[in-house]
PDB file of C-alpha atoms in Angstrom:
ATOM      1  CA  MET A   1     178.820 167.867 209.175  1.00 49.00           C
ATOM      2  CA  GLY A   2     177.105 165.480 210.290  1.00 62.00           C
ATOM      3  CA  ILE A   3     179.330 164.815 212.179  1.00 72.00           C
ATOM      4  CA  LEU A   4     179.066 168.529 214.294  1.00 73.00           C
ATOM      5  CA  TYR A   5     175.309 168.328 213.858  1.00 70.00           C
ATOM      6  CA  LEU A   6     175.083 165.178 215.473  1.00 75.00           C
ATOM      7  CA  SER A   7     177.305 165.966 218.535  1.00 80.00           C
ATOM      8  CA  VAL A   8     175.187 168.719 219.160  1.00 78.00           C
ATOM      9  CA  GLU A   9     172.468 166.538 218.779  1.00 77.00           C
ATOM     10  CA  LEU A  10     173.688 164.404 220.267  1.00 84.00           C
ATOM     11  CA  PHE A  11     174.502 166.325 223.887  1.00 85.00           C
ATOM     12  CA  PHE A  12     171.177 168.214 224.137  1.00 79.00           C
ATOM     13  CA  ASP A  13     169.349 164.328 223.597  1.00 82.00           C
ATOM     14  CA  LEU A  14     171.503 163.669 226.932  1.00 87.00           C
ATOM     15  CA  VAL A  15     170.823 167.070 228.327  1.00 83.00           C
ATOM     16  CA  ALA A  16     166.622 165.525 227.739  1.00 80.00           C
ATOM     17  CA  CYS A  17     167.767 161.956 229.490  1.00 86.00           C
ATOM     18  CA  ILE A  18     169.440 164.540 232.886  1.00 88.00           C
ATOM     19  CA  LEU A  19     166.362 166.355 233.133  1.00 82.00           C
ATOM     20  CA  GLY A  20     164.265 163.982 232.595  1.00 82.00           C
ATOM     21  CA  GLY A  21     165.762 161.340 235.660  1.00 87.00           C
ATOM     22  CA  ILE A  22     166.060 165.562 237.702  1.00 87.00           C
ATOM     23  CA  LEU A  23     162.004 165.529 236.989  1.00 81.00           C
ATOM     24  CA  ILE A  24     161.821 161.272 238.393  1.00 86.00           C
ATOM     25  CA  CYS A  25     163.663 162.040 241.613  1.00 88.00           C
ATOM     26  CA  HIS A  26     161.751 164.775 242.625  1.00 84.00           C
ATOM     27  CA  ALA A  27     157.957 164.141 241.718  1.00 80.00           C
ATOM     28  CA  GLY A  28     157.135 162.559 244.897  1.00 80.00           C
ATOM     29  CA  ASP A  29     153.486 162.029 245.642  1.00 81.00           C
ATOM     30  CA  ASN A  30     153.091 165.184 242.606  1.00 77.00           C
ATOM     31  CA  TYR A  31     152.241 162.083 239.772  1.00 76.00           C
ATOM     32  CA  PRO A  32     152.386 164.230 236.523  1.00 72.00           C
ATOM     33  CA  LYS A  33     155.295 165.249 237.483  1.00 74.00           C
ATOM     34  CA  LEU A  34     157.365 161.985 237.390  1.00 82.00           C
ATOM     35  CA  TYR A  35     154.564 161.288 234.480  1.00 77.00           C
ATOM     36  CA  TRP A  36     157.488 164.087 232.453  1.00 75.00           C
ATOM     37  CA  GLY A  37     160.448 162.905 233.845  1.00 81.00           C
ATOM     38  CA  ILE A  38     159.502 159.296 232.470  1.00 84.00           C
ATOM     39  CA  ILE A  39     158.634 161.203 228.994  1.00 79.00           C
ATOM     40  CA  ALA A  40     161.371 163.351 228.407  1.00 79.00           C
ATOM     41  CA  LEU A  41     163.364 160.716 230.511  1.00 85.00           C
ATOM     42  CA  CYS A  42     162.637 158.042 226.870  1.00 81.00           C
ATOM     43  CA  ILE A  43     162.138 160.621 224.220  1.00 78.00           C
ATOM     44  CA  GLY A  44     166.172 161.738 225.221  1.00 82.00           C
ATOM     45  CA  MET A  45     166.884 157.779 225.421  1.00 85.00           C
ATOM     46  CA  VAL A  46     164.829 157.580 222.692  1.00 80.00           C
ATOM     47  CA  PHE A  47     166.650 160.107 220.486  1.00 79.00           C
ATOM     48  CA  MET A  48     169.760 159.319 221.610  1.00 85.00           C
ATOM     49  CA  TRP A  49     170.037 155.945 220.280  1.00 84.00           C
ATOM     50  CA  GLU A  50     168.658 157.040 216.413  1.00 78.00           C
ATOM     51  CA  ASN A  51     171.036 159.894 216.763  1.00 79.00           C
ATOM     52  CA  ILE A  52     174.097 157.673 217.475  1.00 85.00           C
ATOM     53  CA  GLY A  53     173.409 155.390 214.565  1.00 81.00           C
ATOM     54  CA  TRP A  54     173.617 158.307 212.361  1.00 75.00           C
ATOM     55  CA  LEU A  55     176.983 159.382 214.260  1.00 79.00           C
ATOM     56  CA  THR A  56     178.085 155.419 213.033  1.00 83.00           C
ATOM     57  CA  ILE A  57     177.123 155.524 209.101  1.00 77.00           C
ATOM     58  CA  VAL A  58     178.349 159.728 208.599  1.00 73.00           C
ATOM     59  CA  THR A  59     181.611 157.825 210.423  1.00 77.00           C
ATOM     60  CA  GLU A  60     181.973 154.903 208.601  1.00 76.00           C
ATOM     61  CA  THR A  61     180.177 156.121 205.894  1.00 72.00           C
ATOM     62  CA  PRO A  62     182.413 159.653 205.017  1.00 64.00           C
ATOM     63  CA  GLU A  63     180.537 160.538 201.302  1.00 61.00           C
ATOM     64  CA  TYR A  64     177.020 159.589 203.400  1.00 60.00           C
ATOM     65  CA  ARG A  65     174.572 162.520 202.282  1.00 58.00           C
ATOM     66  CA  PHE A  66     173.324 163.388 205.795  1.00 55.00           C
ATOM     67  CA  THR A  67     172.151 166.496 205.060  1.00 54.00           C
ATOM     68  CA  ASP A  68     170.004 164.996 202.171  1.00 66.00           C
ATOM     69  CA  LEU A  69     167.092 168.407 201.664  1.00 78.00           C
ATOM     70  CA  LEU A  70     163.795 166.801 203.391  1.00 84.00           C
ATOM     71  CA  ASN A  71     164.171 163.153 205.190  1.00 81.00           C
ATOM     72  CA  ILE A  72     161.035 161.979 205.526  1.00 85.00           C
ATOM     73  CA  GLU A  73     162.102 158.875 208.572  1.00 82.00           C
ATOM     74  CA  LYS A  74     163.703 162.165 209.935  1.00 81.00           C
ATOM     75  CA  MET A  75     161.113 163.707 210.496  1.00 87.00           C
ATOM     76  CA  LEU A  76     159.278 160.944 210.527  1.00 88.00           C
ATOM     77  CA  LYS A  77     160.230 159.717 214.011  1.00 82.00           C
ATOM     78  CA  TRP A  78     160.606 164.050 215.746  1.00 84.00           C
ATOM     79  CA  TYR A  79     157.296 164.608 214.331  1.00 89.00           C
ATOM     80  CA  VAL A  80     155.191 162.742 217.007  1.00 89.00           C
ATOM     81  CA  LEU A  81     157.738 162.785 220.022  1.00 84.00           C
ATOM     82  CA  ALA A  82     158.330 166.839 219.328  1.00 87.00           C
ATOM     83  CA  SER A  83     154.299 167.299 219.563  1.00 91.00           C
ATOM     84  CA  ILE A  84     153.989 165.039 223.231  1.00 88.00           C
ATOM     85  CA  VAL A  85     156.450 167.031 224.404  1.00 84.00           C
ATOM     86  CA  ALA A  86     155.763 170.317 223.022  1.00 89.00           C
ATOM     87  CA  LEU A  87     152.421 170.159 225.206  1.00 90.00           C
ATOM     88  CA  PHE A  88     153.716 170.204 228.122  1.00 84.00           C
ATOM     89  CA  PRO A  89     153.692 173.774 229.297  1.00 86.00           C
ATOM     90  CA  THR A  90     149.221 173.332 228.138  1.00 88.00           C
ATOM     91  CA  ALA A  91     150.121 170.189 230.987  1.00 84.00           C
ATOM     92  CA  SER A  92     152.187 172.545 233.688  1.00 82.00           C
ATOM     93  CA  LEU A  93     149.789 175.612 232.200  1.00 84.00           C
ATOM     94  CA  LEU A  94     146.553 174.450 232.582  1.00 85.00           C
ATOM     95  CA  PRO A  95     146.320 171.600 235.015  1.00 82.00           C
ATOM     96  CA  GLY A  96     142.935 169.422 234.198  1.00 83.00           C
ATOM     97  CA  TYR A  97     142.625 171.318 231.479  1.00 87.00           C
ATOM     98  CA  LEU A  98     144.033 168.131 228.993  1.00 87.00           C
ATOM     99  CA  THR A  99     141.257 165.473 228.991  1.00 89.00           C
ATOM    100  CA  PRO A 100     142.261 162.483 227.027  1.00 89.00           C
ATOM    101  CA  PHE A 101     140.070 163.887 223.534  1.00 93.00           C
ATOM    102  CA  LYS A 102     141.893 167.266 224.287  1.00 92.00           C
ATOM    103  CA  ILE A 103     144.871 165.550 224.135  1.00 91.00           C
ATOM    104  CA  LEU A 104     144.377 163.201 220.626  1.00 93.00           C
ATOM    105  CA  SER A 105     143.103 165.735 219.065  1.00 93.00           C
ATOM    106  CA  PHE A 106     146.028 167.612 219.667  1.00 94.00           C
ATOM    107  CA  LEU A 107     148.109 165.011 218.282  1.00 94.00           C
ATOM    108  CA  LEU A 108     145.734 163.752 215.528  1.00 95.00           C
ATOM    109  CA  PRO A 109     147.899 165.749 212.679  1.00 93.00           C
ATOM    110  CA  SER A 110     150.754 164.128 214.292  1.00 94.00           C
ATOM    111  CA  ILE A 111     149.002 161.424 214.047  1.00 94.00           C
ATOM    112  CA  LEU A 112     148.007 161.310 210.636  1.00 95.00           C
ATOM    113  CA  LEU A 113     151.172 163.255 209.115  1.00 94.00           C
ATOM    114  CA  THR A 114     152.895 160.450 210.105  1.00 94.00           C
ATOM    115  CA  THR A 115     150.892 157.421 209.674  1.00 94.00           C
ATOM    116  CA  ILE A 116     150.331 159.016 205.919  1.00 94.00           C
ATOM    117  CA  GLY A 117     153.639 159.134 206.339  1.00 93.00           C
ATOM    118  CA  LEU A 118     154.803 155.848 206.688  1.00 92.00           C
ATOM    119  CA  CYS A 119     152.688 154.324 204.873  1.00 93.00           C
ATOM    120  CA  TYR A 120     153.755 155.966 201.083  1.00 92.00           C
ATOM    121  CA  LEU A 121     156.986 153.572 202.749  1.00 89.00           C
ATOM    122  CA  GLY A 122     155.831 151.105 203.333  1.00 88.00           C
ATOM    123  CA  PHE A 123     153.895 150.849 200.458  1.00 89.00           C
ATOM    124  CA  ASN A 124     155.788 153.427 197.325  1.00 82.00           C
ATOM    125  CA  GLY A 125     159.072 154.120 198.907  1.00 78.00           C
ATOM    126  CA  GLU A 126     160.153 156.414 195.969  1.00 84.00           C
ATOM    127  CA  MET A 127     161.844 158.723 197.110  1.00 86.00           C
ATOM    128  CA  THR A 128     162.927 162.119 194.961  1.00 85.00           C
ATOM    129  CA  SER A 129     166.308 163.580 195.277  1.00 82.00           C
ATOM    130  CA  LEU A 130     166.898 167.008 196.557  1.00 82.00           C
ATOM    131  CA  ARG A 131     170.514 168.199 196.515  1.00 78.00           C
ATOM    132  CA  THR A 132     169.278 172.193 197.088  1.00 77.00           C
ATOM    133  CA  PHE A 133     166.329 174.371 197.022  1.00 77.00           C
ATOM    134  CA  SER A 134     165.856 174.401 193.340  1.00 83.00           C
ATOM    135  CA  ASP A 135     164.743 171.226 193.785  1.00 84.00           C
ATOM    136  CA  ILE A 136     162.368 171.269 195.839  1.00 85.00           C
ATOM    137  CA  PHE A 137     160.826 174.013 193.377  1.00 86.00           C
ATOM    138  CA  ALA A 138     161.582 172.169 190.120  1.00 88.00           C
ATOM    139  CA  ASN A 139     160.065 168.309 190.802  1.00 87.00           C
ATOM    140  CA  PHE A 140     157.716 170.379 193.329  1.00 89.00           C
ATOM    141  CA  ARG A 141     154.387 168.301 191.676  1.00 90.00           C
ATOM    142  CA  HIS A 142     155.791 165.320 192.828  1.00 89.00           C
ATOM    143  CA  THR A 143     154.057 162.658 195.306  1.00 90.00           C
ATOM    144  CA  ASP A 144     156.222 162.384 197.529  1.00 89.00           C
ATOM    145  CA  VAL A 145     157.910 166.131 197.476  1.00 90.00           C
ATOM    146  CA  MET A 146     154.587 167.385 198.547  1.00 92.00           C
ATOM    147  CA  LEU A 147     154.225 165.650 200.819  1.00 92.00           C
ATOM    148  CA  ARG A 148     157.450 165.040 202.365  1.00 91.00           C
ATOM    149  CA  SER A 149     156.760 169.686 202.882  1.00 92.00           C
ATOM    150  CA  ILE A 150     153.544 169.477 203.996  1.00 94.00           C
ATOM    151  CA  LEU A 151     155.196 167.362 206.758  1.00 93.00           C
ATOM    152  CA  PHE A 152     158.369 169.330 207.232  1.00 92.00           C
ATOM    153  CA  PHE A 153     156.343 172.499 207.936  1.00 93.00           C
ATOM    154  CA  SER A 154     153.660 171.177 210.458  1.00 94.00           C
ATOM    155  CA  SER A 155     156.669 169.285 212.519  1.00 92.00           C
ATOM    156  CA  ILE A 156     157.311 172.645 212.611  1.00 93.00           C
ATOM    157  CA  ILE A 157     154.298 174.355 213.509  1.00 94.00           C
ATOM    158  CA  THR A 158     152.714 171.987 215.507  1.00 94.00           C
ATOM    159  CA  PRO A 159     155.845 171.573 218.269  1.00 92.00           C
ATOM    160  CA  VAL A 160     155.875 175.760 218.064  1.00 93.00           C
ATOM    161  CA  PHE A 161     151.602 176.687 218.533  1.00 94.00           C
ATOM    162  CA  PHE A 162     152.301 173.823 221.332  1.00 93.00           C
ATOM    163  CA  CYS A 163     154.484 175.422 223.407  1.00 89.00           C
ATOM    164  CA  PHE A 164     152.466 178.698 222.919  1.00 90.00           C
ATOM    165  CA  TYR A 165     149.304 177.827 223.965  1.00 90.00           C
ATOM    166  CA  PRO A 166     149.002 178.760 227.069  1.00 87.00           C
ATOM    167  CA  LEU A 167     150.795 182.320 227.118  1.00 83.00           C
ATOM    168  CA  PHE A 168     147.755 183.219 224.573  1.00 82.00           C
ATOM    169  CA  ARG A 169     145.383 182.298 226.453  1.00 77.00           C
ATOM    170  CA  ARG A 170     143.915 185.206 229.307  1.00 69.00           C
ATOM    171  CA  LYS A 171     143.879 183.658 232.215  1.00 74.00           C
ATOM    172  CA  LEU A 172     146.627 181.208 233.362  1.00 69.00           C
ATOM    173  CA  TYR A 173     146.127 178.439 236.358  1.00 74.00           C
ATOM    174  CA  ARG A 174     149.288 178.956 236.695  1.00 77.00           C
ATOM    175  CA  GLN A 175     151.666 181.295 237.061  1.00 80.00           C
ATOM    176  CA  ILE A 176     154.253 180.482 234.444  1.00 80.00           C
ATOM    177  CA  ASN A 177     157.742 180.673 235.713  1.00 78.00           C
ATOM    178  CA  GLY A 178     161.615 181.611 235.016  1.00 80.00           C
ATOM    179  CA  MET A 179     161.940 177.202 234.491  1.00 75.00           C
ATOM    180  CA  MET A 180     159.203 177.212 231.950  1.00 79.00           C
ATOM    181  CA  TYR A 181     161.119 179.925 229.632  1.00 84.00           C
ATOM    182  CA  PHE A 182     163.432 178.316 229.626  1.00 80.00           C
ATOM    183  CA  PHE A 183     161.702 174.832 228.773  1.00 79.00           C
ATOM    184  CA  ILE A 184     159.906 177.193 226.073  1.00 84.00           C
ATOM    185  CA  GLY A 185     162.645 178.264 225.110  1.00 84.00           C
ATOM    186  CA  PHE A 186     164.736 174.522 225.306  1.00 79.00           C
ATOM    187  CA  ILE A 187     162.072 173.579 222.631  1.00 82.00           C
ATOM    188  CA  CYS A 188     162.652 176.488 220.365  1.00 84.00           C
ATOM    189  CA  LEU A 189     165.992 175.571 219.974  1.00 81.00           C
ATOM    190  CA  PHE A 190     165.187 171.780 218.974  1.00 80.00           C
ATOM    191  CA  VAL A 191     163.187 172.926 216.097  1.00 85.00           C
ATOM    192  CA  PHE A 192     166.177 174.613 214.847  1.00 82.00           C
ATOM    193  CA  ILE A 193     168.159 172.164 215.390  1.00 76.00           C
ATOM    194  CA  TYR A 194     165.766 170.325 213.684  1.00 80.00           C
ATOM    195  CA  CYS A 195     165.938 172.200 210.961  1.00 80.00           C
ATOM    196  CA  LEU A 196     169.209 171.869 210.921  1.00 72.00           C
ATOM    197  CA  PHE A 197     169.064 169.055 210.208  1.00 70.00           C
ATOM    198  CA  VAL A 198     165.798 168.341 207.993  1.00 69.00           C
ATOM    199  CA  TYR A 199     166.129 171.047 205.087  1.00 57.00           C
ATOM    200  CA  GLN A 200     170.032 172.892 204.971  1.00 51.00           C
TER     201      GLN A 200
END
């Protein structure tokens, strides 16, 4: 099953790279479009490289449990990158709204939780084995299980909130179009696939 999920993820990583390349080619003098194209291309390539590595592992080691619940390494690699990409609707529909301070404020939860997760892995590293949902509730008092649960829910809520944030504002500087709805749907699809990888 891990091979199937990874193959689907690789396909969407390729789509992200293609869309990033298209943005770069059509950017012209539109520097925000150029920057977002570069970001999309780089993130697509990073996730593609990561998923090819996982695909190699599960192909060469069939007994490897790719679908262990709440894999903290997968969550840490996803969280900040997904948060950055999910800011695109706000940057596009509210030009000039995202000052450096506001960008930092938006990304602060993901940066903070990712840092805590990395510190836990670096200084402790003890991971409770979670095979079923009942294991999560039975071991919830363990520090790593609480951290992984918080990280999981935050890594879902944050990108989804960022995508829909400009739509909740009363005044948009730019009119939303079909491509923006497509982009938001694309991000939501990525969140769904991410849930399948991390929490099944």
